[in-house]
Short mmCIF file of C-alpha atoms in Angstrom, two decimals:
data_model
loop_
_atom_site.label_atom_id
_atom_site.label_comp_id
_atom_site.label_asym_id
_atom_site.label_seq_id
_atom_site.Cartn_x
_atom_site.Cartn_y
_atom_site.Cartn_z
CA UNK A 1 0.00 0.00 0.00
CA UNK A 2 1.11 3.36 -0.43
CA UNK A 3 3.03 5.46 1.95
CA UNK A 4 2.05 7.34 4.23
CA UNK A 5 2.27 11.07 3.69
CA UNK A 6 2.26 14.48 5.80
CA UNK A 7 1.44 17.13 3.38
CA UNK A 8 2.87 20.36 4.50
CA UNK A 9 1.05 22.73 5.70
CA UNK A 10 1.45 26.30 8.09
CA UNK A 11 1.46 25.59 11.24
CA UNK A 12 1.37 21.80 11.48
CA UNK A 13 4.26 20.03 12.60
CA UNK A 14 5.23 16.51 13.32
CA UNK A 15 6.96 15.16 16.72
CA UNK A 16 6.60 12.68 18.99
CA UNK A 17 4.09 10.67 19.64
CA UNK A 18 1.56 9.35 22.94
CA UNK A 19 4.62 7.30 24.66
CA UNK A 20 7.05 9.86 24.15
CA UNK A 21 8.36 9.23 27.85
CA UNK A 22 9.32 5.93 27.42
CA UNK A 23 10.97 5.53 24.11
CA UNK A 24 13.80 7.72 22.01
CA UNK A 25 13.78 10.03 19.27
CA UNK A 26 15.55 10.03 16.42
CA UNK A 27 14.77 11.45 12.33
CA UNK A 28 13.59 9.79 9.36
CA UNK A 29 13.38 10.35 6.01
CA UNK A 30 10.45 8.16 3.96
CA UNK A 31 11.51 7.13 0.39
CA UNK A 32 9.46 6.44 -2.30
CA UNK A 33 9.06 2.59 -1.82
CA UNK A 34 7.87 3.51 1.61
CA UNK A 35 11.10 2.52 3.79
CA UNK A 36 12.64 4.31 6.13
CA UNK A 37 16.02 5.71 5.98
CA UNK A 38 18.12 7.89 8.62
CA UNK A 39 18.98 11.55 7.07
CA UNK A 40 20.32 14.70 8.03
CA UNK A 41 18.43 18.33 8.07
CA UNK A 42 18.58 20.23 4.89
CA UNK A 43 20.37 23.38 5.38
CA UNK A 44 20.40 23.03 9.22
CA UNK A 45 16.08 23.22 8.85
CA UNK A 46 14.11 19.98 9.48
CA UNK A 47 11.65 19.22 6.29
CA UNK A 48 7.97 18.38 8.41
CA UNK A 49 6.76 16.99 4.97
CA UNK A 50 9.34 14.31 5.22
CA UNK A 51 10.83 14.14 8.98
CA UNK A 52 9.24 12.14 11.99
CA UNK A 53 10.43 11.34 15.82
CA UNK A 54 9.96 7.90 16.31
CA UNK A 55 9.19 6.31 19.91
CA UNK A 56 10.48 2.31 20.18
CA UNK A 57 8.48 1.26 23.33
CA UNK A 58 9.07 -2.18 23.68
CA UNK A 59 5.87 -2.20 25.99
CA UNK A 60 3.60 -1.50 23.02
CA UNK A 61 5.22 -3.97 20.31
CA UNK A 62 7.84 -1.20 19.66
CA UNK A 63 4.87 0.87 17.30
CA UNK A 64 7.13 4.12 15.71
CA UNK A 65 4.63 6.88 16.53
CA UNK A 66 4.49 10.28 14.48
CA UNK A 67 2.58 13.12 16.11
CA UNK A 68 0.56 15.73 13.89
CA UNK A 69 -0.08 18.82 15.56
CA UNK A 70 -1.51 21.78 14.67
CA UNK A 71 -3.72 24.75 16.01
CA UNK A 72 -6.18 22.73 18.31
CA UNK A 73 -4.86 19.55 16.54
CA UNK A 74 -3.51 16.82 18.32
CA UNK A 75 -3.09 13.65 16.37
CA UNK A 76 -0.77 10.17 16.71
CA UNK A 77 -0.11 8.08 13.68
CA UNK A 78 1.63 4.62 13.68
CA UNK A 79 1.73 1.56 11.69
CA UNK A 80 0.13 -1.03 13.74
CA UNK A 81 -0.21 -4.09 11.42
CA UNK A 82 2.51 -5.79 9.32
CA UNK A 83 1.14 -5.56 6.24
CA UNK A 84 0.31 -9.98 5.66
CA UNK A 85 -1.60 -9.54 9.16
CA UNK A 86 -3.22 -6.40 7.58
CA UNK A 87 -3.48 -8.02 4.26
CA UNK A 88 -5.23 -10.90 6.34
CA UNK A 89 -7.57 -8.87 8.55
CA UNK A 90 -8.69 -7.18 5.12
CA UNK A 91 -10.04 -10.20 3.69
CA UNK A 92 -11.86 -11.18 6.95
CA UNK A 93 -13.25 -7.82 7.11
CA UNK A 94 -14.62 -8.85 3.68
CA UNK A 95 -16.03 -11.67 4.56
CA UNK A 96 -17.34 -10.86 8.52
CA UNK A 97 -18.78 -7.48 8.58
CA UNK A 98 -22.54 -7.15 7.80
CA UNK A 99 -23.00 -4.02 6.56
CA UNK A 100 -26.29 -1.89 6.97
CA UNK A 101 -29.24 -1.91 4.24
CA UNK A 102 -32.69 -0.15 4.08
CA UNK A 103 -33.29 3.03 5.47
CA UNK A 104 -30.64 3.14 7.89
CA UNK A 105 -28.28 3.16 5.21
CA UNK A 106 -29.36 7.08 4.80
CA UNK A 107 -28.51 10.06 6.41
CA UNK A 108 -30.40 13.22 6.96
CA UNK A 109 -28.62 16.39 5.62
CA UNK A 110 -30.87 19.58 6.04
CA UNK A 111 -33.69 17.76 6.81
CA UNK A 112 -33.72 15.13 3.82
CA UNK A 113 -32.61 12.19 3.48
CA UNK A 114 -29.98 10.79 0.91
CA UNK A 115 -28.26 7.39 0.77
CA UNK A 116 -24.86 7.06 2.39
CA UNK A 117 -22.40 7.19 0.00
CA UNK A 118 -20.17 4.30 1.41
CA UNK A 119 -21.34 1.00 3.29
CA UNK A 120 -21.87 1.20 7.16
CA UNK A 121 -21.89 -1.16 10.20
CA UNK A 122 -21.76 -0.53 14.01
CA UNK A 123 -20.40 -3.20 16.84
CA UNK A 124 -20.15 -2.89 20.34
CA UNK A 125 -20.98 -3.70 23.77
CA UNK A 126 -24.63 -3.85 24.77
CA UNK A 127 -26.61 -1.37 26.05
CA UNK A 128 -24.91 1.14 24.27
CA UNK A 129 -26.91 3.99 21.22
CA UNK A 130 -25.20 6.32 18.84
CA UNK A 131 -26.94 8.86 17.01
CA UNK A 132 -25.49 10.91 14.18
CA UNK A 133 -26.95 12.57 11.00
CA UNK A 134 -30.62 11.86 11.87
CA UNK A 135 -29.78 7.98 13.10
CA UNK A 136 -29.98 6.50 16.37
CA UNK A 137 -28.16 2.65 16.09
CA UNK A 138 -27.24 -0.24 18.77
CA UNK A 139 -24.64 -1.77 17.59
CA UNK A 140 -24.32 -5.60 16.95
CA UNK A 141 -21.94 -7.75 19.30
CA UNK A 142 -18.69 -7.50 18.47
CA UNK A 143 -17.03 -10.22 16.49
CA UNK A 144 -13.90 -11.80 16.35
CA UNK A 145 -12.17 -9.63 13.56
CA UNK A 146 -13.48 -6.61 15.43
CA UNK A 147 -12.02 -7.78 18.63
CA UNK A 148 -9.22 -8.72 17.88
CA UNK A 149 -8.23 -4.93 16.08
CA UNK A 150 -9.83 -3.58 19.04
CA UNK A 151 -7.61 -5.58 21.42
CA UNK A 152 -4.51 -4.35 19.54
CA UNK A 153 -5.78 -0.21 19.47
CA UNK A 154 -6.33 -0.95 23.41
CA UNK A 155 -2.81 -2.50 23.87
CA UNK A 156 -0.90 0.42 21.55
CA UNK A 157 -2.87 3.25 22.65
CA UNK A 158 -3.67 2.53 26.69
CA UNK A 159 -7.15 3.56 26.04
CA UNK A 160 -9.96 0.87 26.09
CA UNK A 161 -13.25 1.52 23.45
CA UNK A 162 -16.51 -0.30 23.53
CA UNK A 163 -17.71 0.83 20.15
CA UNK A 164 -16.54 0.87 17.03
CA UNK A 165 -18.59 2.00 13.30
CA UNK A 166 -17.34 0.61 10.15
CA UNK A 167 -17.26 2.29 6.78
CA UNK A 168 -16.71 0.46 3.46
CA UNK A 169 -15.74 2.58 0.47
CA UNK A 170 -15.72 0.24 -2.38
CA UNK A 171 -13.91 3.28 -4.66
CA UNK A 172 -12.88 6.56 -4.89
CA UNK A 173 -16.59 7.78 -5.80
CA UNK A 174 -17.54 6.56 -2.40
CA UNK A 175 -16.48 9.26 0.21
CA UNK A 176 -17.89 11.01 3.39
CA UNK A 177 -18.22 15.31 3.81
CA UNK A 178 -17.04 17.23 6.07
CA UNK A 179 -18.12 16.32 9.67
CA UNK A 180 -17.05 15.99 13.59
CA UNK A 181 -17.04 13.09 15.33
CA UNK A 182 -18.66 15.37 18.47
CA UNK A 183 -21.92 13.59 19.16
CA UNK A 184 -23.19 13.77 22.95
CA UNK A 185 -22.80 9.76 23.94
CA UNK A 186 -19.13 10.23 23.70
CA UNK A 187 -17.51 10.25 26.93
CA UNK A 188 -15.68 13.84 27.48
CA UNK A 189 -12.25 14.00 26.40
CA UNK A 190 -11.85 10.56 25.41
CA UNK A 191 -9.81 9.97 21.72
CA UNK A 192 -11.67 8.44 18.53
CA UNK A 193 -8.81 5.83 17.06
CA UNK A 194 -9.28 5.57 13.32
CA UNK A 195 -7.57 2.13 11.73
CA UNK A 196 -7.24 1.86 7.89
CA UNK A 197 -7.11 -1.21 5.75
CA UNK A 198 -6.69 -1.38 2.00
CA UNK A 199 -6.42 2.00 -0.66
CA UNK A 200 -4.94 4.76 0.48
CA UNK A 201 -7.14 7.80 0.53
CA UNK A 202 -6.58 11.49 1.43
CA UNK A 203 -7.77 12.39 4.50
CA UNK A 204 -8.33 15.98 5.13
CA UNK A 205 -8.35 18.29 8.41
CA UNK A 206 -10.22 21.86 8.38
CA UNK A 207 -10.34 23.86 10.95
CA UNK A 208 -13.69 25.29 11.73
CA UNK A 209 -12.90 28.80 11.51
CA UNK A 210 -11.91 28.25 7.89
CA UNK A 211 -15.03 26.94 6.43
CA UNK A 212 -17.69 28.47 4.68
CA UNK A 213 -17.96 31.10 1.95
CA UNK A 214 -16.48 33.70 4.27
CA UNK A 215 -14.36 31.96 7.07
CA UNK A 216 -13.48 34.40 9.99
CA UNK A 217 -9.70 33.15 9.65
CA UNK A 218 -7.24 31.38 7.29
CA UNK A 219 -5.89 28.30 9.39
CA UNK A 220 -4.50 26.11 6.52
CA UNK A 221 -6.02 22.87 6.23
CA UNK A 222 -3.80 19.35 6.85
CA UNK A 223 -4.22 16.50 4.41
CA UNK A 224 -2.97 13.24 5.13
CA UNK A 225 -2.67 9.73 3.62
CA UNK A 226 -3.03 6.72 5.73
CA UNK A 227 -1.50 3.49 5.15
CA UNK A 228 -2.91 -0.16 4.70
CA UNK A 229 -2.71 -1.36 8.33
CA UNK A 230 -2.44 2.13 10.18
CA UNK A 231 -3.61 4.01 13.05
CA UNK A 232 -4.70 7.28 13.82
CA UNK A 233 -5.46 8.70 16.88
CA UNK A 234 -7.45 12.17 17.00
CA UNK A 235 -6.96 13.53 20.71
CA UNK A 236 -8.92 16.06 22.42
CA UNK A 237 -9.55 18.73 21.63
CA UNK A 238 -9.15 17.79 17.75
CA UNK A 239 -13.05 17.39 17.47
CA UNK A 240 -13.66 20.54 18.94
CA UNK A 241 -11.53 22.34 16.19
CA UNK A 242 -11.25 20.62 13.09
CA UNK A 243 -13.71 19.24 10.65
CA UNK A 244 -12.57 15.44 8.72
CA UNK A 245 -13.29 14.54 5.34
CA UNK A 246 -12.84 11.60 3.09
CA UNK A 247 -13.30 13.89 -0.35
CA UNK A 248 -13.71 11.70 -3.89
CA UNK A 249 -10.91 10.24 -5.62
CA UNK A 250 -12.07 9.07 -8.97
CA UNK A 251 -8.82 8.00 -10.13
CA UNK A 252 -8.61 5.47 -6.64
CA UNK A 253 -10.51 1.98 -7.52
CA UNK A 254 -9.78 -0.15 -4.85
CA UNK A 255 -12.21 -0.65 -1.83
CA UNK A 256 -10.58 0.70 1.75
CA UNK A 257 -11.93 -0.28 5.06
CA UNK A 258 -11.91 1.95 8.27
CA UNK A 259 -12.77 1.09 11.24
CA UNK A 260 -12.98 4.68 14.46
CA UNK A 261 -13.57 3.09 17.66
CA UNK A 262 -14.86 5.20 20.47
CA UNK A 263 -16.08 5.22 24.34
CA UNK A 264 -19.41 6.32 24.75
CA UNK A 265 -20.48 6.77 27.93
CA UNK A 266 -22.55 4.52 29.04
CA UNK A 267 -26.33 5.21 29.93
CA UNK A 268 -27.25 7.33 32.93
CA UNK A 269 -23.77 8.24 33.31
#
């Protein structure tokens, strides 16, 4: 799969990641095939578009983890399948996940509804709802594929989630708007860890002062591109600040998986 990219941008930079205390930190340079090579600074000035600090925490697996910050943007990025196990988890994906059909495979978008441009599922523990654009779904019990990626977010990221939503884009016509993963079951604070499988696809980052036909500020925008078997971690207060999008890619025609897991709170609390 391709590599993974941090397109520059003003004011984003890159630097350690969420176990920064326990590992060291050192610079690398991604080439073209996607390995990783020691290099110096250019001109005494380190390149953000090509430069990460990398964390080897033998407590986590030893996961590398880049951090992507920004105004009010706090991100973590790490490979955290090899990519046969990824390759592997793909394919049971493709088999496992029962995806949603009838009408809650729309959304409601000023008041009407419109199919979802991509496939959806939710899985989770019981008990638990989620409601976003106009739907309110229980998830189904988790499965084995699902818990066993879960298990492996928990271990590499310290936090534990007891939901997670599924979206299947079979191409690049299949894509999802600008949104923020804000909805009131979410427990306060708590980080929404995104995990990719399959085509890379840009992922974009607006801030919300910058949308809209006459944005009260220019923040520039981040765009990234997530590997086959990746992680991302959007921290608080990232979903405060910054709108996410999945744009079109008509020139992409491979399917891509992603999987955000979250906490939500559970009832009453």
């Amino acid at each position: 799969m391709d590599r993974f990219l941090v397109k520059g941008a003003r004011g984003c930079s890159v630097g350690k990641g969420p176990r920064e205390q326990l590992g060291r930190k050192r610079a690398l340079e991604h080439s073209e095939d996607g390995q990783e090579r020691e290099s110096e600074p250019e001109n005494g000035r380190e390149n953000l578009e090509k430069k990460t600090s990398v964390m080897a925490d033998p407590s986590v697996g030893g996961y590398r983890w880049q951090q992507i910050k920004a105004e009010g943007l706090d991100c973590d990025y790490a490979v955290l399948f090899g990519r046969a196990e990824a390759d592997g988890l793909f394919q049971e994906l493709e088999r496992e996940v029962e995806y949603f059909t009838g009408d809650l495979s729309k959304v409601q978008v000023f008041g009407k509804w419109h199919s979802i441009p991509r496939k959806q599922a939710t899985y989770g523990d019981s008990g638990l709802s989620y409601t976003f654009s106009g739907l309110t779904l229980s998830p189904k019990p988790w499965i084995p594929v699902t818990e066993r990626i879960r298990d492996r977010v928990s271990r590499a990221t310290g936090h534990n989630f007891n939901f997670v939503l599924v979206n299947r884009y079979q191409d690049g016509h299949d894509h999802i708007g600008e949104h923020r993963d804000d909805e009131r079951e979410l427990a306060p604070r708590s980080p929404i860890a995104s995990v990719s499988f399959g085509a890379c696809r840009d992922f974009c980052l607006r801030h919300r002062d910058s949308r809209g036909k006459k944005p009260s500020r220019d923040v520039a925008s981040v765009k990234l591109q997530l590997a086959h078997g990746s992680i991302l971690l959007m921290n608080y207060p990232t979903n405060i600040y910054w709108y996410h999008s999945l744009p079109v890619r008509k020139k992409v025609r491979a399917p891509r998986i992603n999987l955000t897991f979250r906490t939500i709170a559970s009832p009453g609390k």
